[in-house]
Amino acid sequence: LFALQSQLSQALNGLSDRAKEAKEFLVQLRNMVQQIQENSVEFEACLVAQCDALIDALNRRKAQLLSRVNKEHEHKLKVVRDQISHCTVKLRQTTGLMEYCLEVIKENDPSGFLQISDALIRRVHLTEDQWGKGTLTPRMTTDFDLNLDNAPLLQSIHQLDFVQMKVSSPVPAPPILQLEECCTHNNSATLSWKQPPLSTVQVEGYILELDDGNGGQFREVYVGKETMCTVDGLHFNSTYSARVKAFNKSGVSPYSKTLVLQTSEDTQSEEQTLPFPVPLERSQLRRMSPFSSTLNLQPSFSGRSYFELRSSAHQLSLHSSLQSLNSAGELSTSGCCLCVPVAWFSFDPASAHADIIFSNDNLTVTCNSYDDRVVLGKTGFSKGLHYWELSIDRYDNHPDPAFGVARIDVLKDAMLGKDDKAWAMYVDNNRSWFMHNNSHTNRTEGGITKGATVGVLLDLTRRTLTFSINEDQQGPVAFENLEGLFFPAVSLNRNVQVRARSG
């Protein structure tokens, strides 16, 4: 009996321990219920906040896209209204000439008719020519050439899910930059990369990043599936750091090793001999610090300018630019020979008006219209000191071509300087004026003829633009406080032919 009681007592002790553990487990489960409720509230709040952030980002992007549509709308209206105004003036002139000619035909005095008939016939033919090719063709379509590519975003939304609910695959390994295929040419850089040979992890794409050429922050320049990318429009004579990483649904890989790239000092560097003796001070204007800024990752402007007062106010800009050249300490001169780093450019057929005629490897331009048409250089500048020349190869009937700089979206069917996207000097055979946003200033005596040379000095360190004719500065500093990306620009008609001498 005693043995059985002892055995039952031991069994009860074990059962009591299990009961105690069960009570503790129930307390734990009840605590879990409360914790699940609290975590659920917190998780829902986090999910709502994340979705609201996506909605806010979409609304901001929506506002940006609507702004672009409005700008396109205003641009189309402006182009069409300008063409209406232009055509109305021409039609009024044509109608007036027709009415006058009809009155002359009715004239009973033969001698009077003979005196003016030849001049009238020439004038009629000239007016008819002005209604030539393209005049009665709309310069702008009514369609909006904008197509919102929302398919990737919709796909991403449909794929939006909780990572924890899926079987996670590992993130990709860091890509390997293929040094033998990475190179620079002028102000472009080509980079190539691959996945490690033994990697079996699926990769959905790559992200290529470059810094700003001054040791600043990295910025994404390419996102996609390709393993080679060429980045155009970098700064000349600059050192860039590049890196790449891979990504898939599980996340982003670590970065590859950083590759340092050096862009060219120039696109065609050589020793150049000036075609005529030039004083040392003036010859130094040909040296410039080239900086091509089609991409323009992070331009910087000091916003300061300083000058040394000279005897002539018109020498102020040229002298200050020379001081910056002298202080750089990189110019080598011997007699009339210069070794200079240069940024070469030619005229750009892609952005020019359809009436512009190109020749001489796009270094020479003229026009088939009597109206002014604009053509830009291929290379844009946003910092540094730049000088180029335009040679007047043909100059008939005293037209007034314009020379200067412009934004990429400048009006192409009006004289340079008519809108707020260009800063120019227009000049005839006797005098010149500066013009920006249709404001004419600083009339200066002295014009151009066939064989003349117009010089353009763009100093983005001091943010000034200065002009010269035949090596003599024309007028005072033309424009100040210039900031942004500028392209060499010319406007001309069929009576002028111009040749660019860049570098």
Short mmCIF file of C-alpha atoms in Angstrom, two decimals:
data_model
loop_
_atom_site.label_atom_id
_atom_site.label_comp_id
_atom_site.label_asym_id
_atom_site.label_seq_id
_atom_site.Cartn_x
_atom_site.Cartn_y
_atom_site.Cartn_z
CA LEU A 1 0.00 0.00 0.00
CA PHE A 2 2.74 2.41 1.02
CA ALA A 3 4.55 1.72 -2.26
CA LEU A 4 1.42 2.45 -4.27
CA GLN A 5 0.81 5.69 -2.41
CA SER A 6 4.38 6.74 -3.03
CA GLN A 7 4.04 5.89 -6.72
CA LEU A 8 0.81 7.94 -7.03
CA SER A 9 2.38 10.86 -5.21
CA GLN A 10 5.29 10.93 -7.65
CA ALA A 11 2.87 10.80 -10.60
CA LEU A 12 0.87 13.69 -9.13
CA ASN A 13 4.04 15.73 -8.74
CA GLY A 14 4.84 15.23 -12.44
CA LEU A 15 1.27 16.08 -13.41
CA SER A 16 1.38 19.14 -11.18
CA ASP A 17 4.51 20.31 -13.01
CA ARG A 18 2.74 19.85 -16.36
CA ALA A 19 -0.29 21.79 -15.09
CA LYS A 20 1.96 24.58 -13.90
CA GLU A 21 3.66 24.70 -17.32
CA ALA A 22 0.25 24.73 -19.00
CA LYS A 23 -0.87 27.71 -16.94
CA GLU A 24 2.30 29.55 -17.81
CA PHE A 25 1.79 28.62 -21.46
CA LEU A 26 -1.78 29.97 -21.38
CA VAL A 27 -0.49 33.24 -19.94
CA GLN A 28 2.06 33.35 -22.77
CA LEU A 29 -0.65 32.71 -25.38
CA ARG A 30 -2.88 35.42 -23.92
CA ASN A 31 0.07 37.81 -24.00
CA MET A 32 0.67 36.83 -27.63
CA VAL A 33 -2.97 37.68 -28.46
CA GLN A 34 -2.45 41.16 -27.07
CA GLN A 35 0.93 41.51 -28.78
CA ILE A 36 -0.54 40.38 -32.13
CA GLN A 37 -3.28 42.99 -31.82
CA GLU A 38 -0.75 45.72 -31.02
CA ASN A 39 1.60 44.59 -33.82
CA SER A 40 -1.31 44.46 -36.24
CA VAL A 41 -2.26 48.05 -35.48
CA GLU A 42 1.36 49.15 -35.84
CA PHE A 43 1.86 47.19 -39.06
CA GLU A 44 -1.35 48.53 -40.59
CA ALA A 45 -0.29 52.08 -39.74
CA CYS A 46 3.11 51.46 -41.35
CA LEU A 47 1.47 49.96 -44.46
CA VAL A 48 -0.91 52.90 -44.77
CA ALA A 49 1.99 55.33 -44.38
CA GLN A 50 3.99 53.52 -47.11
CA CYS A 51 1.04 53.46 -49.51
CA ASP A 52 0.27 57.12 -48.74
CA ALA A 53 3.90 57.95 -49.54
CA LEU A 54 3.54 56.18 -52.89
CA ILE A 55 0.31 58.08 -53.59
CA ASP A 56 1.99 61.38 -52.66
CA ALA A 57 4.92 60.58 -54.95
CA LEU A 58 2.49 59.73 -57.76
CA ASN A 59 0.58 62.98 -57.21
CA ARG A 60 3.82 64.97 -57.31
CA ARG A 61 4.83 63.23 -60.51
CA LYS A 62 1.36 63.87 -61.89
CA ALA A 63 1.78 67.59 -61.21
CA GLN A 64 5.19 67.57 -62.92
CA LEU A 65 3.81 65.79 -65.98
CA LEU A 66 0.86 68.16 -66.18
CA SER A 67 3.31 71.06 -66.04
CA ARG A 68 5.20 69.61 -69.00
CA VAL A 69 1.94 69.22 -70.93
CA ASN A 70 1.06 72.85 -70.18
CA LYS A 71 4.49 74.00 -71.36
CA GLU A 72 4.10 71.98 -74.56
CA HIS A 73 0.65 73.51 -75.00
CA GLU A 74 1.98 77.06 -74.57
CA HIS A 75 4.91 76.36 -76.91
CA LYS A 76 2.65 75.04 -79.67
CA LEU A 77 0.31 78.01 -79.33
CA LYS A 78 3.22 80.45 -79.44
CA VAL A 79 4.72 78.87 -82.56
CA VAL A 80 1.37 78.83 -84.38
CA ARG A 81 0.49 82.39 -83.32
CA ASP A 82 3.92 83.62 -84.42
CA GLN A 83 3.39 81.94 -87.79
CA ILE A 84 -0.08 83.49 -88.06
CA SER A 85 1.37 86.93 -87.37
CA HIS A 86 4.27 86.40 -89.78
CA CYS A 87 2.01 85.09 -92.55
CA THR A 88 -0.54 87.86 -91.98
CA VAL A 89 2.12 90.54 -92.49
CA LYS A 90 3.38 88.83 -95.64
CA LEU A 91 -0.15 88.42 -96.98
CA ARG A 92 -0.92 92.08 -96.30
CA GLN A 93 2.23 93.11 -98.16
CA THR A 94 1.42 90.76 -101.04
CA THR A 95 -2.17 91.98 -101.31
CA GLY A 96 -1.03 95.59 -101.30
CA LEU A 97 1.46 94.88 -104.08
CA MET A 98 -1.21 93.09 -106.14
CA GLU A 99 -3.62 96.02 -105.78
CA TYR A 100 -0.92 98.49 -106.74
CA CYS A 101 0.06 96.43 -109.81
CA LEU A 102 -3.59 96.26 -110.93
CA GLU A 103 -3.81 100.04 -110.69
CA VAL A 104 -0.60 100.39 -112.70
CA ILE A 105 -1.94 98.07 -115.41
CA LYS A 106 -4.99 100.33 -115.74
CA GLU A 107 -2.70 103.37 -116.17
CA ASN A 108 -3.36 105.09 -119.50
CA ASP A 109 0.07 106.72 -119.66
CA PRO A 110 2.38 104.30 -121.53
CA SER A 111 5.53 106.24 -120.69
CA GLY A 112 4.76 106.15 -116.98
CA PHE A 113 4.03 102.44 -117.15
CA LEU A 114 7.33 101.73 -118.93
CA GLN A 115 9.27 103.60 -116.27
CA ILE A 116 8.09 101.41 -113.40
CA SER A 117 7.14 98.12 -115.08
CA ASP A 118 10.58 96.47 -114.79
CA ALA A 119 10.93 97.34 -111.11
CA LEU A 120 7.41 96.09 -110.42
CA ILE A 121 8.06 92.80 -112.22
CA ARG A 122 11.20 92.22 -110.15
CA ARG A 123 9.34 93.08 -106.98
CA VAL A 124 6.50 90.69 -107.86
CA HIS A 125 9.00 87.86 -108.52
CA LEU A 126 10.83 88.62 -105.27
CA THR A 127 7.58 88.57 -103.31
CA GLU A 128 6.61 85.29 -104.98
CA ASP A 129 9.96 83.78 -103.98
CA GLN A 130 9.29 84.74 -100.38
CA TRP A 131 6.25 82.46 -100.48
CA GLY A 132 8.62 79.61 -101.25
CA LYS A 133 9.15 76.17 -99.80
CA GLY A 134 7.83 75.71 -96.29
CA THR A 135 6.19 79.13 -95.95
CA LEU A 136 2.67 77.71 -96.22
CA THR A 137 3.44 74.64 -94.14
CA PRO A 138 2.52 74.64 -90.45
CA ARG A 139 5.59 74.79 -88.25
CA MET A 140 3.88 72.86 -85.50
CA THR A 141 1.59 69.86 -85.42
CA THR A 142 -1.62 69.80 -83.44
CA ASP A 143 -0.75 66.46 -81.89
CA PHE A 144 1.03 66.19 -78.58
CA ASP A 145 4.00 63.90 -79.15
CA LEU A 146 3.94 62.75 -75.55
CA ASN A 147 3.08 59.22 -74.53
CA LEU A 148 2.96 58.36 -70.86
CA ASP A 149 4.74 55.06 -70.30
CA ASN A 150 2.88 53.83 -67.23
CA ALA A 151 3.17 50.09 -67.97
CA PRO A 152 6.29 49.53 -65.80
CA LEU A 153 4.69 51.38 -62.90
CA LEU A 154 1.43 49.43 -63.20
CA GLN A 155 3.42 46.21 -63.32
CA SER A 156 5.32 47.25 -60.20
CA ILE A 157 2.05 48.04 -58.44
CA HIS A 158 0.63 44.64 -59.38
CA GLN A 159 3.79 42.99 -58.08
CA LEU A 160 3.77 44.96 -54.85
CA ASP A 161 3.73 42.34 -52.09
CA PHE A 162 5.12 41.39 -48.72
CA VAL A 163 8.59 39.94 -49.06
CA GLN A 164 8.04 37.73 -46.02
CA MET A 165 5.24 35.89 -47.78
CA LYS A 166 7.57 34.60 -50.50
CA VAL A 167 10.50 32.28 -50.49
CA SER A 168 13.38 34.71 -50.57
CA SER A 169 16.26 34.24 -52.98
CA PRO A 170 19.65 35.74 -52.14
CA VAL A 171 20.61 39.18 -53.37
CA PRO A 172 23.06 39.29 -56.31
CA ALA A 173 26.79 39.38 -55.85
CA PRO A 174 28.64 42.64 -56.66
CA PRO A 175 29.20 43.03 -60.43
CA ILE A 176 32.73 43.02 -61.81
CA LEU A 177 33.84 45.97 -63.95
CA GLN A 178 35.56 44.75 -67.11
CA LEU A 179 38.52 47.08 -67.20
CA GLU A 180 39.63 46.02 -70.68
CA GLU A 181 36.32 47.31 -72.12
CA CYS A 182 36.02 50.51 -70.04
CA CYS A 183 37.36 53.65 -71.73
CA THR A 184 36.87 57.38 -72.28
CA HIS A 185 36.75 59.32 -75.56
CA ASN A 186 36.65 63.12 -75.56
CA ASN A 187 33.92 63.88 -72.98
CA SER A 188 32.23 60.46 -73.12
CA ALA A 189 32.83 57.41 -70.92
CA THR A 190 31.99 53.78 -71.76
CA LEU A 191 31.69 51.28 -68.91
CA SER A 192 31.20 47.50 -69.08
CA TRP A 193 30.54 45.00 -66.31
CA LYS A 194 29.49 41.40 -65.69
CA GLN A 195 28.35 39.08 -62.92
CA PRO A 196 30.96 36.93 -61.13
CA PRO A 197 31.63 33.74 -63.16
CA LEU A 198 30.35 31.32 -60.47
CA SER A 199 27.28 33.35 -59.50
CA THR A 200 23.95 31.56 -60.02
CA VAL A 201 21.72 34.22 -58.47
CA GLN A 202 19.19 35.73 -60.87
CA VAL A 203 19.77 39.41 -61.68
CA GLU A 204 16.95 41.66 -62.83
CA GLY A 205 19.02 44.75 -63.64
CA TYR A 206 21.92 47.03 -62.84
CA ILE A 207 22.36 50.54 -61.49
CA LEU A 208 25.34 52.58 -62.77
CA GLU A 209 26.41 55.59 -60.73
CA LEU A 210 28.89 58.42 -61.44
CA ASP A 211 30.01 61.28 -59.28
CA ASP A 212 30.02 64.87 -60.57
CA GLY A 213 33.68 64.93 -61.62
CA ASN A 214 34.62 66.94 -58.54
CA GLY A 215 34.53 64.23 -55.89
CA GLY A 216 30.89 64.96 -55.05
CA GLN A 217 27.98 62.62 -54.43
CA PHE A 218 27.26 59.70 -56.72
CA ARG A 219 24.18 59.91 -58.92
CA GLU A 220 22.38 57.28 -60.98
CA VAL A 221 23.03 57.61 -64.71
CA TYR A 222 21.67 54.26 -65.91
CA VAL A 223 19.18 51.64 -64.64
CA GLY A 224 18.47 48.61 -66.80
CA LYS A 225 19.40 45.12 -67.90
CA GLU A 226 22.31 45.99 -70.21
CA THR A 227 25.88 45.36 -69.09
CA MET A 228 27.45 48.21 -71.08
CA CYS A 229 26.64 51.92 -71.03
CA THR A 230 28.12 55.03 -72.67
CA VAL A 231 27.59 58.33 -70.84
CA ASP A 232 27.92 61.41 -73.09
CA GLY A 233 28.30 65.08 -72.24
CA LEU A 234 30.72 64.82 -69.31
CA HIS A 235 33.05 67.65 -68.37
CA PHE A 236 36.29 67.81 -70.31
CA ASN A 237 39.55 67.31 -68.39
CA SER A 238 37.76 65.91 -65.34
CA THR A 239 38.18 62.81 -63.16
CA TYR A 240 35.05 60.74 -62.58
CA SER A 241 34.44 57.83 -60.23
CA ALA A 242 32.07 55.09 -61.40
CA ARG A 243 30.52 52.10 -59.67
CA VAL A 244 27.73 49.63 -60.42
CA LYS A 245 25.45 47.38 -58.41
CA ALA A 246 22.96 44.63 -59.30
CA PHE A 247 19.43 44.09 -58.04
CA ASN A 248 16.63 41.53 -58.00
CA LYS A 249 13.40 41.11 -56.06
CA SER A 250 15.28 40.23 -52.90
CA GLY A 251 17.32 43.42 -52.82
CA VAL A 252 20.39 45.22 -54.07
CA SER A 253 23.91 43.89 -54.19
CA PRO A 254 26.92 45.65 -52.69
CA TYR A 255 28.72 48.05 -55.05
CA SER A 256 31.43 46.91 -57.39
CA LYS A 257 34.90 48.27 -56.97
CA THR A 258 35.08 51.97 -57.86
CA LEU A 259 36.66 52.77 -61.23
CA VAL A 260 38.33 56.16 -61.77
CA LEU A 261 38.05 57.63 -65.31
CA GLN A 262 39.76 60.68 -66.79
CA THR A 263 38.03 62.53 -69.65
CA SER A 264 40.09 64.08 -72.41
CA GLU A 265 41.59 67.54 -72.16
CA ASP A 266 40.35 68.18 -75.68
CA THR A 267 38.95 66.37 -78.67
CA GLN A 268 41.76 67.28 -81.05
CA SER A 269 44.75 68.60 -79.10
CA GLU A 270 47.69 69.73 -81.15
CA GLU A 271 50.11 72.62 -81.48
CA GLN A 272 48.50 75.36 -83.55
CA THR A 273 50.22 78.17 -85.42
CA LEU A 274 48.24 81.36 -85.69
CA PRO A 275 47.88 82.55 -89.31
CA PHE A 276 49.07 86.08 -88.51
CA PRO A 277 51.18 87.83 -85.84
CA VAL A 278 49.10 88.46 -82.75
CA PRO A 279 50.24 90.33 -79.62
CA LEU A 280 50.71 88.06 -76.62
CA GLU A 281 47.85 89.57 -74.63
CA ARG A 282 45.37 89.02 -77.46
CA SER A 283 46.64 85.57 -78.39
CA GLN A 284 45.92 84.36 -74.88
CA LEU A 285 42.21 84.76 -75.57
CA ARG A 286 42.45 81.55 -77.57
CA ARG A 287 43.13 79.47 -74.47
CA MET A 288 40.07 78.20 -72.66
CA SER A 289 39.15 75.63 -70.04
CA PRO A 290 36.72 73.44 -71.98
CA PHE A 291 33.71 71.98 -70.27
CA SER A 292 31.05 70.14 -72.22
CA SER A 293 27.83 70.00 -70.26
CA THR A 294 25.25 68.05 -72.19
CA LEU A 295 24.72 65.96 -69.06
CA ASN A 296 25.74 68.66 -66.55
CA LEU A 297 25.57 66.50 -63.42
CA GLN A 298 26.37 69.21 -60.91
CA PRO A 299 27.48 72.57 -62.32
CA SER A 300 28.70 75.10 -59.81
CA PHE A 301 28.95 78.86 -60.10
CA SER A 302 30.71 81.07 -57.61
CA GLY A 303 28.54 84.08 -58.32
CA ARG A 304 31.55 86.41 -57.96
CA SER A 305 33.37 88.55 -60.50
CA TYR A 306 36.31 90.90 -60.19
CA PHE A 307 38.04 93.22 -62.65
CA GLU A 308 41.13 95.38 -62.83
CA LEU A 309 40.21 98.85 -64.08
CA ARG A 310 41.74 99.71 -67.45
CA SER A 311 41.98 102.93 -69.43
CA SER A 312 39.11 101.88 -71.68
CA ALA A 313 35.84 100.59 -70.28
CA HIS A 314 35.50 98.40 -73.37
CA GLN A 315 38.64 96.47 -72.35
CA LEU A 316 37.22 95.50 -68.98
CA SER A 317 35.90 92.01 -69.80
CA LEU A 318 38.75 91.03 -72.07
CA HIS A 319 41.37 92.07 -69.53
CA SER A 320 39.66 90.28 -66.64
CA SER A 321 39.44 87.10 -68.71
CA LEU A 322 43.12 87.42 -69.56
CA GLN A 323 43.94 87.73 -65.88
CA SER A 324 42.19 84.42 -65.22
CA LEU A 325 44.18 82.85 -68.03
CA ASN A 326 47.47 84.17 -66.70
CA SER A 327 46.68 82.98 -63.17
CA ALA A 328 46.04 79.44 -64.41
CA GLY A 329 49.72 79.21 -65.33
CA GLU A 330 49.16 76.59 -68.02
CA LEU A 331 49.69 78.61 -71.20
CA SER A 332 52.81 77.92 -73.23
CA THR A 333 53.73 80.46 -75.91
CA SER A 334 56.64 80.73 -78.26
CA GLY A 335 56.42 83.42 -80.90
CA CYS A 336 53.01 82.85 -82.44
CA CYS A 337 52.64 79.17 -81.51
CA LEU A 338 50.27 78.08 -78.77
CA CYS A 339 49.69 74.73 -77.09
CA VAL A 340 46.13 75.04 -75.83
CA PRO A 341 43.50 72.63 -74.51
CA VAL A 342 40.40 73.20 -76.64
CA ALA A 343 36.79 72.06 -76.99
CA TRP A 344 36.04 71.62 -80.68
CA PHE A 345 32.51 71.80 -82.04
CA SER A 346 30.69 71.92 -85.35
CA PHE A 347 27.18 73.10 -86.18
CA ASP A 348 24.33 70.75 -85.31
CA PRO A 349 21.97 69.75 -88.17
CA ALA A 350 19.67 67.90 -85.79
CA SER A 351 18.57 71.00 -83.87
CA ALA A 352 18.84 73.57 -86.69
CA HIS A 353 16.02 75.10 -88.71
CA ALA A 354 15.18 73.17 -91.86
CA ASP A 355 16.26 76.11 -94.06
CA ILE A 356 19.89 75.97 -92.85
CA ILE A 357 22.36 74.53 -95.40
CA PHE A 358 25.45 72.71 -94.08
CA SER A 359 28.81 72.05 -95.74
CA ASN A 360 32.49 71.56 -94.88
CA ASP A 361 31.79 68.83 -92.29
CA ASN A 362 29.11 71.03 -90.70
CA LEU A 363 31.61 73.83 -90.03
CA THR A 364 30.09 76.12 -92.70
CA VAL A 365 26.44 77.23 -92.81
CA THR A 366 24.21 79.40 -94.95
CA CYS A 367 20.45 79.51 -95.53
CA ASN A 368 17.97 79.16 -98.40
CA SER A 369 15.51 81.68 -96.94
CA TYR A 370 15.43 85.45 -96.89
CA ASP A 371 14.26 85.23 -93.27
CA ASP A 372 16.63 84.75 -90.36
CA ARG A 373 17.19 81.16 -89.27
CA VAL A 374 19.07 79.87 -86.21
CA VAL A 375 21.70 77.12 -85.98
CA LEU A 376 23.46 75.92 -82.80
CA GLY A 377 26.82 74.33 -82.10
CA LYS A 378 26.86 70.69 -81.04
CA THR A 379 28.65 71.30 -77.72
CA GLY A 380 27.17 73.16 -74.76
CA PHE A 381 29.13 74.89 -72.00
CA SER A 382 28.18 75.56 -68.37
CA LYS A 383 31.49 76.56 -66.79
CA GLY A 384 34.99 77.61 -67.79
CA LEU A 385 36.36 80.09 -70.32
CA HIS A 386 35.52 79.58 -74.02
CA TYR A 387 36.47 81.47 -77.18
CA TRP A 388 35.55 80.78 -80.80
CA GLU A 389 35.45 82.72 -84.07
CA LEU A 390 33.06 82.95 -87.02
CA SER A 391 34.53 83.82 -90.42
CA ILE A 392 32.27 85.67 -92.85
CA ASP A 393 32.80 83.77 -96.14
CA ARG A 394 30.01 85.52 -98.03
CA TYR A 395 28.20 88.79 -97.33
CA ASP A 396 25.74 90.19 -99.90
CA ASN A 397 23.21 93.04 -99.77
CA HIS A 398 24.17 94.18 -96.25
CA PRO A 399 22.22 91.70 -94.08
CA ASP A 400 22.53 91.66 -90.30
CA PRO A 401 23.52 88.19 -89.05
CA ALA A 402 23.63 87.59 -85.29
CA PHE A 403 26.23 85.74 -83.23
CA GLY A 404 26.23 84.62 -79.60
CA VAL A 405 24.96 81.85 -77.33
CA ALA A 406 21.58 80.27 -76.74
CA ARG A 407 19.66 77.63 -74.85
CA ILE A 408 18.89 74.41 -76.68
CA ASP A 409 15.19 75.39 -77.04
CA VAL A 410 15.79 78.82 -78.59
CA LEU A 411 13.45 79.91 -81.39
CA LYS A 412 14.90 78.70 -84.70
CA ASP A 413 12.80 80.86 -87.07
CA ALA A 414 13.69 84.35 -85.82
CA MET A 415 16.79 86.46 -85.38
CA LEU A 416 19.01 85.33 -82.53
CA GLY A 417 18.13 87.37 -79.44
CA LYS A 418 14.45 87.85 -80.26
CA ASP A 419 13.42 85.61 -77.36
CA ASP A 420 14.71 85.14 -73.82
CA LYS A 421 16.68 82.01 -74.76
CA ALA A 422 19.51 83.80 -76.63
CA TRP A 423 22.17 86.45 -75.98
CA ALA A 424 23.54 87.89 -79.22
CA MET A 425 25.24 90.66 -81.17
CA TYR A 426 23.71 91.39 -84.56
CA VAL A 427 25.77 93.43 -86.99
CA ASP A 428 25.56 94.89 -90.49
CA ASN A 429 28.22 96.57 -92.61
CA ASN A 430 28.32 99.73 -90.43
CA ARG A 431 27.34 99.05 -86.82
CA SER A 432 26.24 96.47 -84.28
CA TRP A 433 23.76 96.05 -81.42
CA PHE A 434 23.40 93.62 -78.54
CA MET A 435 20.04 91.88 -78.23
CA HIS A 436 18.34 89.65 -75.65
CA ASN A 437 14.59 89.08 -75.30
CA ASN A 438 14.06 91.52 -78.22
CA SER A 439 15.77 94.34 -76.29
CA HIS A 440 18.34 96.21 -78.41
CA THR A 441 21.21 97.91 -76.57
CA ASN A 442 24.68 99.42 -77.03
CA ARG A 443 24.75 100.49 -80.65
CA THR A 444 28.42 100.47 -81.64
CA GLU A 445 30.03 101.74 -84.84
CA GLY A 446 31.96 99.23 -86.92
CA GLY A 447 30.53 96.42 -89.03
CA ILE A 448 31.47 93.38 -91.06
CA THR A 449 32.29 92.62 -94.68
CA LYS A 450 33.28 89.48 -96.53
CA GLY A 451 36.40 88.06 -94.88
CA ALA A 452 35.69 89.60 -91.47
CA THR A 453 36.08 87.57 -88.26
CA VAL A 454 33.63 87.76 -85.36
CA GLY A 455 34.98 86.53 -82.01
CA VAL A 456 32.82 85.29 -79.14
CA LEU A 457 34.28 85.12 -75.61
CA LEU A 458 32.08 83.25 -73.10
CA ASP A 459 33.54 83.57 -69.60
CA LEU A 460 31.37 81.47 -67.28
CA THR A 461 33.76 81.99 -64.40
CA ARG A 462 32.69 85.64 -64.35
CA ARG A 463 29.43 84.88 -66.17
CA THR A 464 30.03 87.39 -68.98
CA LEU A 465 29.76 87.42 -72.79
CA THR A 466 31.97 89.67 -74.93
CA PHE A 467 32.30 90.11 -78.70
CA SER A 468 35.07 91.21 -81.05
CA ILE A 469 35.32 92.00 -84.76
CA ASN A 470 38.66 91.42 -86.49
CA GLU A 471 40.39 90.96 -83.11
CA ASP A 472 39.10 94.28 -81.68
CA GLN A 473 36.52 94.21 -78.91
CA GLN A 474 33.13 95.39 -80.17
CA GLY A 475 31.35 97.50 -77.59
CA PRO A 476 31.42 96.98 -73.81
CA VAL A 477 30.74 93.75 -71.97
CA ALA A 478 27.66 92.54 -73.80
CA PHE A 479 25.94 90.46 -71.12
CA GLU A 480 26.53 89.65 -67.47
CA ASN A 481 25.15 87.24 -64.85
CA LEU A 482 24.99 84.35 -67.32
CA GLU A 483 24.30 81.01 -65.67
CA GLY A 484 23.32 77.61 -67.02
CA LEU A 485 24.03 75.63 -70.18
CA PHE A 486 24.85 77.64 -73.34
CA PHE A 487 25.39 76.56 -76.94
CA PRO A 488 27.26 78.57 -79.60
CA ALA A 489 24.60 80.08 -81.88
CA VAL A 490 24.26 81.99 -85.17
CA SER A 491 21.28 83.38 -87.07
CA LEU A 492 21.56 84.27 -90.77
CA ASN A 493 19.70 84.37 -94.07
CA ARG A 494 20.58 83.41 -97.64
CA ASN A 495 22.82 86.48 -98.09
CA VAL A 496 25.38 85.28 -95.54
CA GLN A 497 27.70 82.29 -95.28
CA VAL A 498 29.58 81.69 -92.03
CA ARG A 499 32.39 79.30 -91.11
CA ALA A 500 33.04 78.26 -87.50
CA ARG A 501 36.60 78.30 -86.16
CA SER A 502 36.24 76.58 -82.80
CA GLY A 503 39.16 75.70 -80.61
#
